[in-house]
Amino acid sequence: MTFTEKVRDIQQTKNSLLCIGLDPVLEKIPPHLQKTGDPIVEFNRHVIELTSDMVCAYKFNLAFYEAQGPSGIEALEASLELVPPGILTIGDGKRNDIGNSAERYAEMLFEGLEFDAVTVNPYMGTDSVEPFLTYPDKGAFILALTSNPGAKDFQKLKVGNHYLYEKVVQRAKKWNTQGNVGLVVGATQPRELAGIRKHVPEMPILLPGVGAQGGDLKKSVEQGCSKYRDLLLINVGRAIIYAKNVRDTALEVHDTINTYRNAKR
Ligand code: OMP
């Protein structure tokens, strides 16, 4: 089974496009969990236990763990152990380097931490991305058009007749000989998302930017799903993990996504 087939299988089985971003900040962890020996792990355990029946993936942004030093890495490893089978784990490090060094990043993320998928920065080109593609059953989500305001600085520069992000999408399509390449597209860019989906009808798209960043959920679902209304992984972090009622909030996002997803078009 290719990575793309795995995404489809999990999303259809669980009837979910929701990916929760486990990006914990110590100060924001509720006081009763602060008192435990390992607040980050206990916080993640709490979120995972409340949401694992309604997600297709959890995304771990490495910065939130690396910021804590060695104990943060241990917390990441312990948190990954808490994810039940049948849910994808995404290591969001947006890494890359020359091929020789990128190989070590791929080894760390896929073999060391055993993530199912990672986010990859394509700026250094094909040889830098290739090490992430040598694991056929693991996914590499290539940054195409990001959710932040600075996305326009480079990604929307014209290169010939195309924007730079369109060139990235075209190249990612070429890299996808084994069904293990995906794209990152921000939910704050729904118009462009439609064009990207047309270009890559069967590629998984990781879509952050819903919730705290104000991305448009309805348009994202309408424009970003494949024709089978899947292959879109909608990441929500802060808006769910710090909600007063984590389960109710996650369920509401999950159900809203499925309402848009199942609506007649
Ligand atoms: P919230 O804004 O809390 O939902 O979290 C968004 C998560 O997605 C963070 O981990 C970001 O680093 C990540 N992200 C973006 O916000 N925008 C992007 O364009 C790409 C990513 C990413 O690759 O995940």
PDB file of C-alpha atoms and ligand atoms in Angstrom:
ATOM      1  CA  MET A   1       0.000   0.000   0.000  1.00  0.00           C
ATOM      2  CA  THR A   2       1.449   3.406  -0.947  1.00  0.00           C
ATOM      3  CA  PHE A   3       1.406   6.287   1.520  1.00  0.00           C
ATOM      4  CA  THR A   4      -1.376   7.948  -0.490  1.00  0.00           C
ATOM      5  CA  GLU A   5      -3.446   4.755  -0.348  1.00  0.00           C
ATOM      6  CA  LYS A   6      -2.810   4.588   3.406  1.00  0.00           C
ATOM      7  CA  VAL A   7      -4.127   8.158   3.855  1.00  0.00           C
ATOM      8  CA  ARG A   8      -7.233   7.294   1.835  1.00  0.00           C
ATOM      9  CA  ASP A   9      -7.804   4.073   3.734  1.00  0.00           C
ATOM     10  CA  ILE A  10      -7.540   5.759   7.151  1.00  0.00           C
ATOM     11  CA  GLN A  11      -9.677   8.737   6.154  1.00  0.00           C
ATOM     12  CA  GLN A  12     -12.422   6.564   4.686  1.00  0.00           C
ATOM     13  CA  THR A  13     -12.348   4.047   7.555  1.00  0.00           C
ATOM     14  CA  LYS A  14     -12.476   6.740  10.224  1.00  0.00           C
ATOM     15  CA  ASN A  15     -14.663   9.075   8.175  1.00  0.00           C
ATOM     16  CA  SER A  16     -12.329  11.893   9.169  1.00  0.00           C
ATOM     17  CA  LEU A  17     -10.138  14.514   7.541  1.00  0.00           C
ATOM     18  CA  LEU A  18      -9.218  16.025  10.909  1.00  0.00           C
ATOM     19  CA  CYS A  19      -5.579  16.166  11.969  1.00  0.00           C
ATOM     20  CA  ILE A  20      -4.893  17.601  15.412  1.00  0.00           C
ATOM     21  CA  GLY A  21      -1.687  19.571  15.919  1.00  0.00           C
ATOM     22  CA  LEU A  22      -0.025  18.557  19.186  1.00  0.00           C
ATOM     23  CA  ASP A  23       2.057  21.698  19.675  1.00  0.00           C
ATOM     24  CA  PRO A  24       2.146  22.065  23.486  1.00  0.00           C
ATOM     25  CA  VAL A  25       3.482  25.154  25.231  1.00  0.00           C
ATOM     26  CA  LEU A  26       4.251  24.518  28.912  1.00  0.00           C
ATOM     27  CA  GLU A  27       2.685  27.752  30.203  1.00  0.00           C
ATOM     28  CA  LYS A  28      -0.606  27.002  28.455  1.00  0.00           C
ATOM     29  CA  ILE A  29      -1.016  23.526  29.916  1.00  0.00           C
ATOM     30  CA  PRO A  30      -3.867  23.390  32.486  1.00  0.00           C
ATOM     31  CA  PRO A  31      -2.694  23.682  36.121  1.00  0.00           C
ATOM     32  CA  HIS A  32      -3.754  20.158  37.162  1.00  0.00           C
ATOM     33  CA  LEU A  33      -1.535  18.682  34.429  1.00  0.00           C
ATOM     34  CA  GLN A  34       1.307  21.076  35.287  1.00  0.00           C
ATOM     35  CA  LYS A  35       1.625  19.291  38.625  1.00  0.00           C
ATOM     36  CA  THR A  36       2.336  15.916  37.016  1.00  0.00           C
ATOM     37  CA  GLY A  37       5.916  14.712  36.485  1.00  0.00           C
ATOM     38  CA  ASP A  38       5.723  15.205  32.749  1.00  0.00           C
ATOM     39  CA  PRO A  39       3.206  17.924  31.826  1.00  0.00           C
ATOM     40  CA  ILE A  40       3.774  17.722  28.053  1.00  0.00           C
ATOM     41  CA  VAL A  41       3.202  13.984  27.887  1.00  0.00           C
ATOM     42  CA  GLU A  42       0.204  14.163  30.213  1.00  0.00           C
ATOM     43  CA  PHE A  43      -1.275  17.024  28.196  1.00  0.00           C
ATOM     44  CA  ASN A  44      -0.846  15.072  24.972  1.00  0.00           C
ATOM     45  CA  ARG A  45      -2.288  11.950  26.620  1.00  0.00           C
ATOM     46  CA  HIS A  46      -5.311  13.995  27.656  1.00  0.00           C
ATOM     47  CA  VAL A  47      -5.861  15.368  24.112  1.00  0.00           C
ATOM     48  CA  ILE A  48      -5.231  11.997  22.435  1.00  0.00           C
ATOM     49  CA  GLU A  49      -7.603  10.131  24.761  1.00  0.00           C
ATOM     50  CA  LEU A  50     -10.349  12.671  24.081  1.00  0.00           C
ATOM     51  CA  THR A  51      -9.945  12.780  20.295  1.00  0.00           C
ATOM     52  CA  SER A  52      -8.393   9.584  18.914  1.00  0.00           C
ATOM     53  CA  ASP A  53     -11.741   8.227  17.691  1.00  0.00           C
ATOM     54  CA  MET A  54     -12.278  11.235  15.407  1.00  0.00           C
ATOM     55  CA  VAL A  55      -8.903  12.028  13.828  1.00  0.00           C
ATOM     56  CA  CYS A  56      -7.009  10.644  10.864  1.00  0.00           C
ATOM     57  CA  ALA A  57      -3.674  12.068  12.056  1.00  0.00           C
ATOM     58  CA  TYR A  58      -1.756  13.874  14.765  1.00  0.00           C
ATOM     59  CA  LYS A  59       0.875  16.383  13.715  1.00  0.00           C
ATOM     60  CA  PHE A  60       3.778  17.068  16.052  1.00  0.00           C
ATOM     61  CA  ASN A  61       5.608  20.302  15.330  1.00  0.00           C
ATOM     62  CA  LEU A  62       9.169  19.523  16.422  1.00  0.00           C
ATOM     63  CA  ALA A  63       9.874  23.096  17.587  1.00  0.00           C
ATOM     64  CA  PHE A  64       7.549  22.687  20.567  1.00  0.00           C
ATOM     65  CA  TYR A  65       9.537  19.660  21.756  1.00  0.00           C
ATOM     66  CA  GLU A  66      13.044  20.729  20.768  1.00  0.00           C
ATOM     67  CA  ALA A  67      12.522  23.996  22.655  1.00  0.00           C
ATOM     68  CA  GLN A  68      12.577  21.961  25.882  1.00  0.00           C
ATOM     69  CA  GLY A  69      15.949  20.341  25.122  1.00  0.00           C
ATOM     70  CA  PRO A  70      16.556  16.621  25.754  1.00  0.00           C
ATOM     71  CA  SER A  71      13.471  16.296  27.981  1.00  0.00           C
ATOM     72  CA  GLY A  72      11.346  17.636  25.131  1.00  0.00           C
ATOM     73  CA  ILE A  73      12.629  14.929  22.786  1.00  0.00           C
ATOM     74  CA  GLU A  74      11.848  12.316  25.425  1.00  0.00           C
ATOM     75  CA  ALA A  75       8.362  13.801  25.756  1.00  0.00           C
ATOM     76  CA  LEU A  76       7.927  13.586  21.983  1.00  0.00           C
ATOM     77  CA  GLU A  77       8.971   9.927  21.962  1.00  0.00           C
ATOM     78  CA  ALA A  78       6.635   9.125  24.862  1.00  0.00           C
ATOM     79  CA  SER A  79       3.763  11.025  23.188  1.00  0.00           C
ATOM     80  CA  LEU A  80       4.215   9.122  19.924  1.00  0.00           C
ATOM     81  CA  GLU A  81       3.790   5.882  21.911  1.00  0.00           C
ATOM     82  CA  LEU A  82       0.354   7.113  22.992  1.00  0.00           C
ATOM     83  CA  VAL A  83      -1.054   7.347  19.453  1.00  0.00           C
ATOM     84  CA  PRO A  84      -3.273   4.315  18.812  1.00  0.00           C
ATOM     85  CA  PRO A  85      -2.764   2.254  15.628  1.00  0.00           C
ATOM     86  CA  GLY A  86      -4.679   3.358  12.543  1.00  0.00           C
ATOM     87  CA  ILE A  87      -3.819   7.044  12.995  1.00  0.00           C
ATOM     88  CA  LEU A  88      -1.037   8.759  11.043  1.00  0.00           C
ATOM     89  CA  THR A  89       1.742  10.588  12.866  1.00  0.00           C
ATOM     90  CA  ILE A  90       3.252  13.582  11.090  1.00  0.00           C
ATOM     91  CA  GLY A  91       6.616  15.007  12.151  1.00  0.00           C
ATOM     92  CA  ASP A  92       6.472  18.665  11.239  1.00  0.00           C
ATOM     93  CA  GLY A  93      10.053  19.907  11.142  1.00  0.00           C
ATOM     94  CA  LYS A  94      10.101  21.473   7.653  1.00  0.00           C
ATOM     95  CA  ARG A  95      13.655  20.144   7.429  1.00  0.00           C
ATOM     96  CA  ASN A  96      16.127  20.046   4.638  1.00  0.00           C
ATOM     97  CA  ASP A  97      19.760  20.349   3.631  1.00  0.00           C
ATOM     98  CA  ILE A  98      22.224  19.047   1.036  1.00  0.00           C
ATOM     99  CA  GLY A  99      21.486  15.410   0.195  1.00  0.00           C
ATOM    100  CA  ASN A 100      24.155  13.976   2.508  1.00  0.00           C
ATOM    101  CA  SER A 101      22.719  15.840   5.500  1.00  0.00           C
ATOM    102  CA  ALA A 102      19.070  15.439   4.453  1.00  0.00           C
ATOM    103  CA  GLU A 103      19.639  11.678   4.610  1.00  0.00           C
ATOM    104  CA  ARG A 104      20.307  12.034   8.341  1.00  0.00           C
ATOM    105  CA  TYR A 105      17.140  14.121   8.821  1.00  0.00           C
ATOM    106  CA  ALA A 106      15.127  11.439   7.027  1.00  0.00           C
ATOM    107  CA  GLU A 107      16.777   8.750   9.160  1.00  0.00           C
ATOM    108  CA  MET A 108      16.042  10.652  12.380  1.00  0.00           C
ATOM    109  CA  LEU A 109      12.391  11.294  11.498  1.00  0.00           C
ATOM    110  CA  PHE A 110      11.450   8.025   9.790  1.00  0.00           C
ATOM    111  CA  GLU A 111      13.690   5.473  11.522  1.00  0.00           C
ATOM    112  CA  GLY A 112      14.477   7.123  14.870  1.00  0.00           C
ATOM    113  CA  LEU A 113      11.130   8.687  15.716  1.00  0.00           C
ATOM    114  CA  GLU A 114       9.199   6.431  13.302  1.00  0.00           C
ATOM    115  CA  PHE A 115       6.864   9.125  11.983  1.00  0.00           C
ATOM    116  CA  ASP A 116       4.517   8.035   9.180  1.00  0.00           C
ATOM    117  CA  ALA A 117       5.053  11.349   7.377  1.00  0.00           C
ATOM    118  CA  VAL A 118       7.065  14.566   7.599  1.00  0.00           C
ATOM    119  CA  THR A 119       6.974  18.099   6.271  1.00  0.00           C
ATOM    120  CA  VAL A 120       9.840  18.942   3.898  1.00  0.00           C
ATOM    121  CA  ASN A 121      11.223  22.259   2.728  1.00  0.00           C
ATOM    122  CA  PRO A 122      11.830  22.097  -1.057  1.00  0.00           C
ATOM    123  CA  TYR A 123      13.960  25.245  -1.307  1.00  0.00           C
ATOM    124  CA  MET A 124      17.222  23.331  -1.841  1.00  0.00           C
ATOM    125  CA  GLY A 125      15.819  21.293  -4.720  1.00  0.00           C
ATOM    126  CA  THR A 126      15.577  17.715  -5.922  1.00  0.00           C
ATOM    127  CA  ASP A 127      18.719  16.215  -4.366  1.00  0.00           C
ATOM    128  CA  SER A 128      17.715  17.599  -0.970  1.00  0.00           C
ATOM    129  CA  VAL A 129      14.215  16.126  -1.177  1.00  0.00           C
ATOM    130  CA  GLU A 130      15.220  12.700  -2.547  1.00  0.00           C
ATOM    131  CA  PRO A 131      16.377  11.219   0.794  1.00  0.00           C
ATOM    132  CA  PHE A 132      12.833  11.659   2.131  1.00  0.00           C
ATOM    133  CA  LEU A 133      11.407   9.793  -0.874  1.00  0.00           C
ATOM    134  CA  THR A 134      13.422   6.611  -0.370  1.00  0.00           C
ATOM    135  CA  TYR A 135      10.935   5.352   2.224  1.00  0.00           C
ATOM    136  CA  PRO A 136       8.065   4.255  -0.051  1.00  0.00           C
ATOM    137  CA  ASP A 137       5.497   3.715   2.704  1.00  0.00           C
ATOM    138  CA  LYS A 138       6.261   7.048   4.429  1.00  0.00           C
ATOM    139  CA  GLY A 139       4.948  10.421   3.292  1.00  0.00           C
ATOM    140  CA  ALA A 140       6.813  13.640   2.484  1.00  0.00           C
ATOM    141  CA  PHE A 141       4.607  16.742   2.556  1.00  0.00           C
ATOM    142  CA  ILE A 142       6.370  19.399   0.501  1.00  0.00           C
ATOM    143  CA  LEU A 143       5.814  23.040   1.507  1.00  0.00           C
ATOM    144  CA  ALA A 144       4.005  24.561  -1.476  1.00  0.00           C
ATOM    145  CA  LEU A 145       1.963  27.561  -0.356  1.00  0.00           C
ATOM    146  CA  THR A 146       2.102  28.263   3.355  1.00  0.00           C
ATOM    147  CA  SER A 147      -0.510  29.870   5.579  1.00  0.00           C
ATOM    148  CA  ASN A 148       1.534  32.786   6.926  1.00  0.00           C
ATOM    149  CA  PRO A 149       1.572  36.383   5.597  1.00  0.00           C
ATOM    150  CA  GLY A 150       5.188  35.982   4.423  1.00  0.00           C
ATOM    151  CA  ALA A 151       4.069  33.288   1.970  1.00  0.00           C
ATOM    152  CA  LYS A 152       3.764  36.055  -0.587  1.00  0.00           C
ATOM    153  CA  ASP A 153       7.420  37.151  -0.250  1.00  0.00           C
ATOM    154  CA  PHE A 154       8.846  34.241  -2.254  1.00  0.00           C
ATOM    155  CA  GLN A 155       6.120  31.689  -2.945  1.00  0.00           C
ATOM    156  CA  LYS A 156       4.078  34.183  -4.955  1.00  0.00           C
ATOM    157  CA  LEU A 157       6.956  35.566  -6.984  1.00  0.00           C
ATOM    158  CA  LYS A 158       6.481  35.065 -10.704  1.00  0.00           C
ATOM    159  CA  VAL A 159       8.969  32.694 -12.341  1.00  0.00           C
ATOM    160  CA  GLY A 160       8.245  32.914 -16.070  1.00  0.00           C
ATOM    161  CA  ASN A 161       4.492  32.497 -16.409  1.00  0.00           C
ATOM    162  CA  HIS A 162       4.043  30.775 -13.080  1.00  0.00           C
ATOM    163  CA  TYR A 163       4.272  31.556  -9.405  1.00  0.00           C
ATOM    164  CA  LEU A 164       7.133  29.918  -7.567  1.00  0.00           C
ATOM    165  CA  TYR A 165       4.688  27.791  -5.550  1.00  0.00           C
ATOM    166  CA  GLU A 166       3.221  26.468  -8.806  1.00  0.00           C
ATOM    167  CA  LYS A 167       6.706  25.399  -9.868  1.00  0.00           C
ATOM    168  CA  VAL A 168       7.028  23.570  -6.541  1.00  0.00           C
ATOM    169  CA  VAL A 169       3.701  21.809  -7.157  1.00  0.00           C
ATOM    170  CA  GLN A 170       4.779  20.794 -10.669  1.00  0.00           C
ATOM    171  CA  ARG A 171       8.065  19.431  -9.356  1.00  0.00           C
ATOM    172  CA  ALA A 172       6.411  17.621  -6.440  1.00  0.00           C
ATOM    173  CA  LYS A 173       4.208  15.858  -8.984  1.00  0.00           C
ATOM    174  CA  LYS A 174       7.350  14.621 -10.750  1.00  0.00           C
ATOM    175  CA  TRP A 175       8.827  13.454  -7.434  1.00  0.00           C
ATOM    176  CA  ASN A 176       5.712  11.399  -6.745  1.00  0.00           C
ATOM    177  CA  THR A 177       6.682   8.224  -8.596  1.00  0.00           C
ATOM    178  CA  GLN A 178       5.893   6.036  -5.577  1.00  0.00           C
ATOM    179  CA  GLY A 179       2.725   7.661  -4.217  1.00  0.00           C
ATOM    180  CA  ASN A 180       4.550   9.031  -1.189  1.00  0.00           C
ATOM    181  CA  VAL A 181       4.567  12.780  -1.878  1.00  0.00           C
ATOM    182  CA  GLY A 182       2.059  15.277  -0.522  1.00  0.00           C
ATOM    183  CA  LEU A 183       1.822  19.053  -0.381  1.00  0.00           C
ATOM    184  CA  VAL A 184       1.388  21.624   2.373  1.00  0.00           C
ATOM    185  CA  VAL A 185      -1.113  24.338   1.465  1.00  0.00           C
ATOM    186  CA  GLY A 186      -2.424  26.894   3.962  1.00  0.00           C
ATOM    187  CA  ALA A 187      -6.151  27.192   4.633  1.00  0.00           C
ATOM    188  CA  THR A 188      -5.696  30.945   4.282  1.00  0.00           C
ATOM    189  CA  GLN A 189      -5.235  30.444   0.512  1.00  0.00           C
ATOM    190  CA  PRO A 190      -8.486  28.788  -0.692  1.00  0.00           C
ATOM    191  CA  ARG A 191      -8.451  30.232  -4.208  1.00  0.00           C
ATOM    192  CA  GLU A 192      -4.971  28.946  -4.904  1.00  0.00           C
ATOM    193  CA  LEU A 193      -5.875  25.635  -3.227  1.00  0.00           C
ATOM    194  CA  ALA A 194      -8.482  25.022  -5.943  1.00  0.00           C
ATOM    195  CA  GLY A 195      -5.861  25.450  -8.665  1.00  0.00           C
ATOM    196  CA  ILE A 196      -3.400  23.214  -6.853  1.00  0.00           C
ATOM    197  CA  ARG A 197      -5.984  20.433  -6.379  1.00  0.00           C
ATOM    198  CA  LYS A 198      -6.791  20.541 -10.106  1.00  0.00           C
ATOM    199  CA  HIS A 199      -3.109  20.011 -10.836  1.00  0.00           C
ATOM    200  CA  VAL A 200      -2.674  17.143  -8.340  1.00  0.00           C
ATOM    201  CA  PRO A 201      -6.062  15.399  -8.149  1.00  0.00           C
ATOM    202  CA  GLU A 202      -4.738  12.400  -6.201  1.00  0.00           C
ATOM    203  CA  MET A 203      -2.040  13.804  -3.938  1.00  0.00           C
ATOM    204  CA  PRO A 204      -2.535  14.197  -0.170  1.00  0.00           C
ATOM    205  CA  ILE A 205      -2.666  17.838   0.917  1.00  0.00           C
ATOM    206  CA  LEU A 206      -1.841  18.839   4.489  1.00  0.00           C
ATOM    207  CA  LEU A 207      -3.815  21.973   5.238  1.00  0.00           C
ATOM    208  CA  PRO A 208      -2.894  24.018   8.336  1.00  0.00           C
ATOM    209  CA  GLY A 209      -4.276  27.453   9.147  1.00  0.00           C
ATOM    210  CA  VAL A 210      -7.822  26.657  10.297  1.00  0.00           C
ATOM    211  CA  GLY A 211      -8.771  28.019  13.731  1.00  0.00           C
ATOM    212  CA  ALA A 212      -6.211  30.354  15.299  1.00  0.00           C
ATOM    213  CA  GLN A 213      -4.946  31.590  11.900  1.00  0.00           C
ATOM    214  CA  GLY A 214      -8.436  32.260  10.561  1.00  0.00           C
ATOM    215  CA  GLY A 215      -8.346  30.016   7.484  1.00  0.00           C
ATOM    216  CA  ASP A 216     -11.610  29.334   5.675  1.00  0.00           C
ATOM    217  CA  LEU A 217     -12.757  25.816   6.567  1.00  0.00           C
ATOM    218  CA  LYS A 218     -15.725  25.642   4.190  1.00  0.00           C
ATOM    219  CA  LYS A 219     -13.819  26.815   1.142  1.00  0.00           C
ATOM    220  CA  SER A 220     -10.856  24.647   2.072  1.00  0.00           C
ATOM    221  CA  VAL A 221     -12.992  21.510   2.180  1.00  0.00           C
ATOM    222  CA  GLU A 222     -14.778  22.425  -1.052  1.00  0.00           C
ATOM    223  CA  GLN A 223     -11.597  23.257  -2.932  1.00  0.00           C
ATOM    224  CA  GLY A 224      -9.136  20.873  -1.336  1.00  0.00           C
ATOM    225  CA  CYS A 225     -10.707  17.415  -1.331  1.00  0.00           C
ATOM    226  CA  SER A 226     -10.030  14.838  -4.036  1.00  0.00           C
ATOM    227  CA  LYS A 227     -12.956  13.632  -6.151  1.00  0.00           C
ATOM    228  CA  TYR A 228     -13.557  10.944  -3.507  1.00  0.00           C
ATOM    229  CA  ARG A 229     -13.728  13.736  -0.931  1.00  0.00           C
ATOM    230  CA  ASP A 230     -10.588  12.709   0.854  1.00  0.00           C
ATOM    231  CA  LEU A 231      -6.777  13.188   0.703  1.00  0.00           C
ATOM    232  CA  LEU A 232      -7.093  16.494   2.558  1.00  0.00           C
ATOM    233  CA  LEU A 233      -5.635  16.484   6.073  1.00  0.00           C
ATOM    234  CA  ILE A 234      -7.040  19.471   7.905  1.00  0.00           C
ATOM    235  CA  ASN A 235      -4.749  20.412  10.766  1.00  0.00           C
ATOM    236  CA  VAL A 236      -6.111  22.292  13.752  1.00  0.00           C
ATOM    237  CA  GLY A 237      -3.813  22.970  16.688  1.00  0.00           C
ATOM    238  CA  ARG A 238      -4.398  25.719  19.251  1.00  0.00           C
ATOM    239  CA  ALA A 239      -8.126  26.079  18.588  1.00  0.00           C
ATOM    240  CA  ILE A 240      -8.631  22.484  19.764  1.00  0.00           C
ATOM    241  CA  ILE A 241      -5.863  21.611  22.203  1.00  0.00           C
ATOM    242  CA  TYR A 242      -6.427  24.697  24.397  1.00  0.00           C
ATOM    243  CA  ALA A 243     -10.224  24.701  24.093  1.00  0.00           C
ATOM    244  CA  LYS A 244     -12.237  24.647  27.343  1.00  0.00           C
ATOM    245  CA  ASN A 245     -13.821  21.412  26.192  1.00  0.00           C
ATOM    246  CA  VAL A 246     -11.355  19.621  23.925  1.00  0.00           C
ATOM    247  CA  ARG A 247     -13.651  16.785  22.907  1.00  0.00           C
ATOM    248  CA  ASP A 248     -16.675  18.932  22.095  1.00  0.00           C
ATOM    249  CA  THR A 249     -14.569  21.394  20.121  1.00  0.00           C
ATOM    250  CA  ALA A 250     -12.808  18.667  18.147  1.00  0.00           C
ATOM    251  CA  LEU A 251     -16.108  16.932  17.453  1.00  0.00           C
ATOM    252  CA  GLU A 252     -17.620  20.161  16.211  1.00  0.00           C
ATOM    253  CA  VAL A 253     -14.722  20.722  13.792  1.00  0.00           C
ATOM    254  CA  HIS A 254     -14.873  17.079  12.681  1.00  0.00           C
ATOM    255  CA  ASP A 255     -18.629  17.214  12.060  1.00  0.00           C
ATOM    256  CA  THR A 256     -18.460  20.587  10.321  1.00  0.00           C
ATOM    257  CA  ILE A 257     -15.797  19.256   7.966  1.00  0.00           C
ATOM    258  CA  ASN A 258     -17.979  16.241   7.152  1.00  0.00           C
ATOM    259  CA  THR A 259     -21.037  18.434   6.572  1.00  0.00           C
ATOM    260  CA  TYR A 260     -19.122  20.470   3.970  1.00  0.00           C
ATOM    261  CA  ARG A 261     -17.550  17.313   2.621  1.00  0.00           C
ATOM    262  CA  ASN A 262     -20.874  15.536   2.088  1.00  0.00           C
ATOM    263  CA  ALA A 263     -22.758  18.555   0.761  1.00  0.00           C
ATOM    264  CA  LYS A 264     -24.065  18.324  -2.811  1.00  0.00           C
ATOM    265  CA  ARG A 265     -21.935  20.258  -5.287  1.00  0.00           C
TER     266      ARG A 265
HETATM  267  P1  OMP B   1      -2.439  26.272  14.717  1.00  0.00           P
HETATM  268  O1  OMP B   1      -2.305  27.605  14.093  1.00  0.00           O
HETATM  269  O2  OMP B   1      -2.281  26.276  16.211  1.00  0.00           O
HETATM  270  O3  OMP B   1      -3.660  25.515  14.271  1.00  0.00           O
HETATM  271  O4  OMP B   1      -1.170  25.402  14.247  1.00  0.00           O
HETATM  272  C1  OMP B   1      -0.727  25.380  12.929  1.00  0.00           C
HETATM  273  C2  OMP B   1       0.387  24.345  12.780  1.00  0.00           C
HETATM  274  O5  OMP B   1       0.640  24.114  11.402  1.00  0.00           O
HETATM  275  C3  OMP B   1       1.720  24.778  13.388  1.00  0.00           C
HETATM  276  O6  OMP B   1       2.409  23.598  13.808  1.00  0.00           O
HETATM  277  C4  OMP B   1       2.429  25.406  12.217  1.00  0.00           C
HETATM  278  O7  OMP B   1       3.824  25.367  12.364  1.00  0.00           O
HETATM  279  C5  OMP B   1       1.969  24.514  11.057  1.00  0.00           C
HETATM  280  N1  OMP B   1       1.933  25.129   9.721  1.00  0.00           N
HETATM  281  C6  OMP B   1       1.295  26.327   9.521  1.00  0.00           C
HETATM  282  O8  OMP B   1       0.701  26.907  10.436  1.00  0.00           O
HETATM  283  N2  OMP B   1       1.320  26.921   8.279  1.00  0.00           N
HETATM  284  C7  OMP B   1       1.901  26.330   7.207  1.00  0.00           C
HETATM  285  O9  OMP B   1       1.851  26.872   6.120  1.00  0.00           O
HETATM  286  C8  OMP B   1       2.527  25.095   7.372  1.00  0.00           C
HETATM  287  C9  OMP B   1       2.467  24.462   8.609  1.00  0.00           C
HETATM  288  C10 OMP B   1       2.876  23.062   8.637  1.00  0.00           C
HETATM  289  O10 OMP B   1       3.719  22.663   7.808  1.00  0.00           O
HETATM  290  O11 OMP B   1       2.309  22.262   9.354  1.00  0.00           O
END
